[in-house]
């Protein structure tokens, strides 16, 4: 994605690395669209040879030194005027925040909201929804032929025409998650025609973590390239944590409303009701959640299909719904009330992420009857959601060995009418706890190559514990690698220019350029400096890996230098010889007789 | 590879983890073959449910508490009697060790061997070679229909019949690298019918590292699963470092003789001669190097084909040979003298690893004319080596985007008559220096699934510096994941039993079993303990990731418990329901009309 077109960044400033405190060679810049309030952020890398490379940027205003961010004030509402200008939404009083929204019981001796931060200190706001319950979704606009500012924004980000964006959304092959109550986001798109996206999960659990840590994890994850963030908090302060995350997030936020609903019934799955669930969905939609995982495909008749599995049901939402279905011996209330749920989501433009509650949790359970029975139901629900103009993506596994991965994406695309696939990994083996970012990064790269639109990251702590800051970074970087490898394999226009720029820097021993172009400049620089810390080594024509005499790139350069004047001259000379060789049928030197 | 057959480990002892100092649930054991001196090491994992799982073990005598290892004495010569019994080799005086073998110049003011350790303090030995220069290779024996003790050893290791091993070696589809001067190794096999193998590179460079560090890296790498180790030392003390590594290594050792030859001419490629190279090969063969990378495919006419490449020639050996060819305007002396080289290698049973000196060093250069021209020459050389009964494998790239990987293995198998392919990665993108174990782990898993027999690891320091102890471990673990994921995808018999055992332990909350079965038990345990350190948490039915209420596996278990008595009862009951459901055409619940 080097900046080869006519678009000029609107601004560019010097910046300090938040990590190393060093002056570094990249800047936050903006590409301006058809209107002054449509400014697409980019990461502009300035090279020492005078060229520059423009990279996709998910880090939000936090990396713009001209923007003064304050976590207690929240980000500025970039999309607010676009939403208001459409005239199809209205503000309303909204549902009051209740103590139990934060997991505090009425019977609690403390009473009331313990945490004053539950009322976000930033600008006052009322929730907004579609007038008269009408669908105010990007899908509805796309189908009507309207190109919204959000669509133009992602078109600039992806280097495609706005019409392509509109078409893909209208066809249901892409989603643009953008709740009318989350005006702070920089719009992004999820679909196989576009760059492969990465989601990072954050969230406290009953065991550990705090609100501040979750907000910090969110900005940290987007700093390294997370395209969306799911807040999977359980335990106390769910509502408040989410409010803080939303008001400070430049990327779409996803949730699993079932988790909060379960907290409201004190963790007793059988006490869940459609009313409690619906109320929770509205609560979250009013806050601005952009997409919600809904496990409506876990139907009563599918639960017995998991009986002979090695690892049963491994999706939290899936196991909760299965427990409910069996306890009541009734069909899932999510499945039964799916149409009403569609009406609610349409009024806020919340995107469905239809959950794979029956995904395989081990190699042994991959691609089994339970998994594919649910997938067929997700296909059915996708068609219903479409009737209500609700944007929809489909979640996928899980643990799948390499030879069974392709069947997953091929079946999903067929059954779900090419709706975007959003997969967790898949993990290609079960034997490496503590390294499941890698077992799954392998599967993620492959399934993305074959058409998956967004990858849900896995951190080194998967199966073992809650990820800390380092784990989040490792998970995001691993998945950015998988996503970019897939962009290359798909031949995504412009994807290889990034690799080419870095390889040019590498061959020409422009070390600083190599670091600045790296997915993780800090660690690349740190690793180099570990053995050759002196500043002159940054211009050396070798590194400590092979030393000066054995540096193949140095020798390659020497060859070019010695057998011609400039690099271009030697290339011309060598190319000439190459042509002569080819002209002789590549058989100038006859093979030794066998 | 759980131990399901009748083979009983010959011995098993309690052991302490060398890392944590904790008593752990696995033991070194041996499977005895047809003779008492044929004992195949295995890693026996004892589970808390009374079962046990037998895993392939590369760690050598170092993990056997009954063996007293001493790095200055070396390992005991396991294969010595087998080699002597064949009666086709002879001891001889051998080439004297010279100061320049360790990079010390005659003109050096110090004079002589600076390092007394150059004479290995262990048991005195003379080199051995085939009588009258005859081929004493496993390939020669296999073709004659002989099953050697080495072949029986690997058959037990791989759980196949000795005849399969012999056939694969005879056909050239597998190699069993085992120099007659390296009797210390535990034989292993490299071929697509067998488990995918992993090589770890070690070696000092002129810039850093010491002899002791290299020996330590070798035992460390094999401790985590490296199947072979390449000593790529350059700079001083090459001969001595290699001697210490060989005498202490339970796995085959590979080298690139060209590196040492270049040191002998003070790094001036143009001063290399066939005589210096040949002398170096004999020096290393007498020491016991099991396989040697020979860049005989870098021919003069191919060098111009690299002129328009983004990153030129990135193989050290390839760039050295290209420089020599251009400096002399002559065909490569390796190519010209290949038949004589075959005679030397055959006399010691050194296996060829035909180097890919023109492998692509960037995404832009993948699968280009230079690369495939060299591959065709490697196919030609493979057929020559076969005439001399020299075992041969073929090296492969490099940097290759995912969609171009399969062409590499398919072409190699076709051109090289199914000789084992041994690839570096491939790296699937250039943009992530400091994470190239991951960019390459993705490509490695894929190419191994499609038939690559051995993977050369890449560490996080690739492109940046020399790997330290942690980097070696990370590289090996990443590649063991890739190799095992490929074994699963290939449907290797028994491969999934390891995953199944770990997933059973996970579902049943047998935390200690989960740790002990993990590829890296230490890190898995450490990650779990980070958030839930108390000992009771080791038996808890949840972890800190989701907490007790949201643990899907706990809920899954509860479902099974509540809807029946024992797990088997509920499974029977649920299976019954499942059958009823299937009998009704899976349509008990009609889909909602679209």
Short mmCIF file of N, CA and C in Angstrom, two decimals, chain A residues 453-504:
data_model
loop_
_atom_site.label_atom_id
_atom_site.label_comp_id
_atom_site.label_asym_id
_atom_site.label_seq_id
_atom_site.Cartn_x
_atom_site.Cartn_y
_atom_site.Cartn_z
N UNK A 453 -12.66 -13.13 6.03
CA UNK A 453 -12.54 -11.68 5.99
C UNK A 453 -11.92 -11.09 7.24
N UNK A 454 -12.17 -11.72 8.39
CA UNK A 454 -11.59 -11.20 9.63
C UNK A 454 -11.15 -12.37 10.50
N UNK A 455 -9.99 -12.17 11.17
CA UNK A 455 -9.41 -13.20 12.02
C UNK A 455 -9.48 -12.74 13.47
N UNK A 456 -10.00 -13.58 14.32
CA UNK A 456 -10.00 -13.28 15.75
C UNK A 456 -8.70 -13.79 16.33
N UNK A 457 -7.93 -12.90 16.93
CA UNK A 457 -6.61 -13.30 17.40
C UNK A 457 -6.68 -14.31 18.53
N UNK A 458 -5.57 -14.97 18.73
CA UNK A 458 -5.38 -15.89 19.85
C UNK A 458 -4.05 -15.47 20.48
N UNK A 459 -4.02 -15.39 21.79
CA UNK A 459 -2.77 -14.98 22.45
C UNK A 459 -2.05 -16.20 23.01
N UNK A 460 -0.80 -16.00 23.43
CA UNK A 460 -0.06 -17.12 24.03
C UNK A 460 -0.75 -17.70 25.27
N UNK A 461 -1.61 -16.92 25.92
CA UNK A 461 -2.28 -17.38 27.14
C UNK A 461 -3.52 -18.22 26.86
N UNK A 462 -3.93 -18.38 25.60
CA UNK A 462 -5.12 -19.19 25.29
C UNK A 462 -5.07 -20.52 26.02
N UNK A 463 -6.19 -20.90 26.60
CA UNK A 463 -6.35 -22.15 27.37
C UNK A 463 -5.72 -22.09 28.76
N UNK A 464 -4.97 -21.02 29.06
CA UNK A 464 -4.20 -21.02 30.30
C UNK A 464 -4.54 -19.87 31.24
N UNK A 465 -4.88 -18.71 30.67
CA UNK A 465 -5.13 -17.56 31.53
C UNK A 465 -5.49 -16.33 30.73
N UNK A 466 -5.66 -15.22 31.44
CA UNK A 466 -6.05 -13.97 30.79
C UNK A 466 -4.81 -13.26 30.25
N UNK A 467 -4.86 -12.80 29.00
CA UNK A 467 -3.67 -12.18 28.42
C UNK A 467 -3.32 -10.85 29.09
N UNK A 468 -2.04 -10.62 29.27
CA UNK A 468 -1.59 -9.32 29.74
C UNK A 468 -1.19 -8.47 28.54
N UNK A 469 -0.61 -7.32 28.80
CA UNK A 469 -0.24 -6.38 27.75
C UNK A 469 0.69 -6.99 26.70
N UNK A 470 1.69 -7.71 27.15
CA UNK A 470 2.62 -8.34 26.20
C UNK A 470 1.92 -9.39 25.35
N UNK A 471 1.03 -10.15 25.98
CA UNK A 471 0.31 -11.19 25.25
C UNK A 471 -0.57 -10.57 24.17
N UNK A 472 -1.24 -9.47 24.51
CA UNK A 472 -2.09 -8.78 23.54
C UNK A 472 -1.26 -8.35 22.33
N UNK A 473 -0.12 -7.77 22.60
CA UNK A 473 0.75 -7.33 21.50
C UNK A 473 1.19 -8.53 20.65
N UNK A 474 1.65 -9.59 21.30
CA UNK A 474 2.09 -10.77 20.56
C UNK A 474 0.96 -11.34 19.72
N UNK A 475 -0.23 -11.39 20.29
CA UNK A 475 -1.38 -11.90 19.55
C UNK A 475 -1.70 -11.05 18.33
N UNK A 476 -1.71 -9.73 18.53
CA UNK A 476 -2.04 -8.84 17.41
C UNK A 476 -0.99 -8.93 16.31
N UNK A 477 0.28 -8.88 16.68
CA UNK A 477 1.36 -8.93 15.67
C UNK A 477 1.29 -10.26 14.90
N UNK A 478 1.11 -11.35 15.62
CA UNK A 478 1.02 -12.66 14.95
C UNK A 478 -0.11 -12.66 13.93
N UNK A 479 -1.23 -12.09 14.31
CA UNK A 479 -2.39 -12.09 13.41
C UNK A 479 -2.26 -11.07 12.28
N UNK A 480 -1.54 -9.98 12.51
CA UNK A 480 -1.26 -9.05 11.40
C UNK A 480 -0.39 -9.75 10.37
N UNK A 481 0.53 -10.58 10.83
CA UNK A 481 1.36 -11.36 9.91
C UNK A 481 0.47 -12.30 9.09
N UNK A 482 -0.42 -13.03 9.77
CA UNK A 482 -1.31 -13.95 9.06
C UNK A 482 -2.17 -13.19 8.05
N UNK A 483 -2.70 -12.05 8.47
CA UNK A 483 -3.58 -11.26 7.58
C UNK A 483 -2.81 -10.75 6.38
N UNK A 484 -1.61 -10.22 6.62
CA UNK A 484 -0.84 -9.67 5.50
C UNK A 484 -0.35 -10.78 4.57
N UNK A 485 0.06 -11.91 5.15
CA UNK A 485 0.46 -13.05 4.30
C UNK A 485 -0.71 -13.45 3.39
N UNK A 486 -1.92 -13.38 3.93
CA UNK A 486 -3.11 -13.71 3.13
C UNK A 486 -3.36 -12.63 2.06
N UNK A 487 -3.19 -11.37 2.43
CA UNK A 487 -3.37 -10.29 1.45
C UNK A 487 -2.43 -10.51 0.26
N UNK A 488 -1.19 -10.90 0.57
CA UNK A 488 -0.21 -11.18 -0.49
C UNK A 488 -0.67 -12.35 -1.36
N UNK A 489 -1.10 -13.42 -0.70
CA UNK A 489 -1.48 -14.64 -1.43
C UNK A 489 -2.73 -14.41 -2.27
N UNK A 490 -3.59 -13.51 -1.80
CA UNK A 490 -4.80 -13.19 -2.56
C UNK A 490 -4.48 -12.20 -3.69
N UNK A 491 -3.26 -11.70 -3.71
CA UNK A 491 -2.90 -10.72 -4.72
C UNK A 491 -3.60 -9.39 -4.50
N UNK A 492 -3.86 -9.06 -3.24
CA UNK A 492 -4.53 -7.79 -2.94
C UNK A 492 -3.71 -6.63 -3.53
N UNK A 493 -4.37 -5.76 -4.29
CA UNK A 493 -3.61 -4.70 -4.98
C UNK A 493 -2.81 -3.86 -3.98
N UNK A 494 -1.54 -3.74 -4.23
CA UNK A 494 -0.72 -2.88 -3.38
C UNK A 494 -0.12 -3.57 -2.18
N UNK A 495 -0.61 -4.76 -1.83
CA UNK A 495 -0.12 -5.40 -0.60
C UNK A 495 1.38 -5.64 -0.65
N UNK A 496 1.88 -6.06 -1.81
CA UNK A 496 3.30 -6.42 -1.89
C UNK A 496 4.24 -5.21 -1.85
N UNK A 497 3.69 -4.03 -2.09
CA UNK A 497 4.57 -2.86 -2.07
C UNK A 497 5.24 -2.65 -0.72
N UNK A 498 4.53 -3.04 0.33
CA UNK A 498 5.10 -2.95 1.68
C UNK A 498 6.30 -3.90 1.80
N UNK A 499 6.12 -5.15 1.39
CA UNK A 499 7.22 -6.12 1.41
C UNK A 499 8.38 -5.64 0.55
N UNK A 500 8.04 -5.12 -0.62
CA UNK A 500 9.09 -4.67 -1.53
C UNK A 500 9.91 -3.53 -0.92
N UNK A 501 9.21 -2.59 -0.29
CA UNK A 501 9.92 -1.46 0.32
C UNK A 501 10.85 -1.95 1.41
N UNK A 502 10.38 -2.91 2.22
CA UNK A 502 11.23 -3.41 3.29
C UNK A 502 12.40 -4.21 2.73
N UNK A 503 12.14 -5.02 1.70
CA UNK A 503 13.23 -5.82 1.13
C UNK A 503 14.27 -4.94 0.45
N UNK A 504 13.82 -3.87 -0.21
CA UNK A 504 14.77 -2.91 -0.79
C UNK A 504 15.66 -2.34 0.31
#
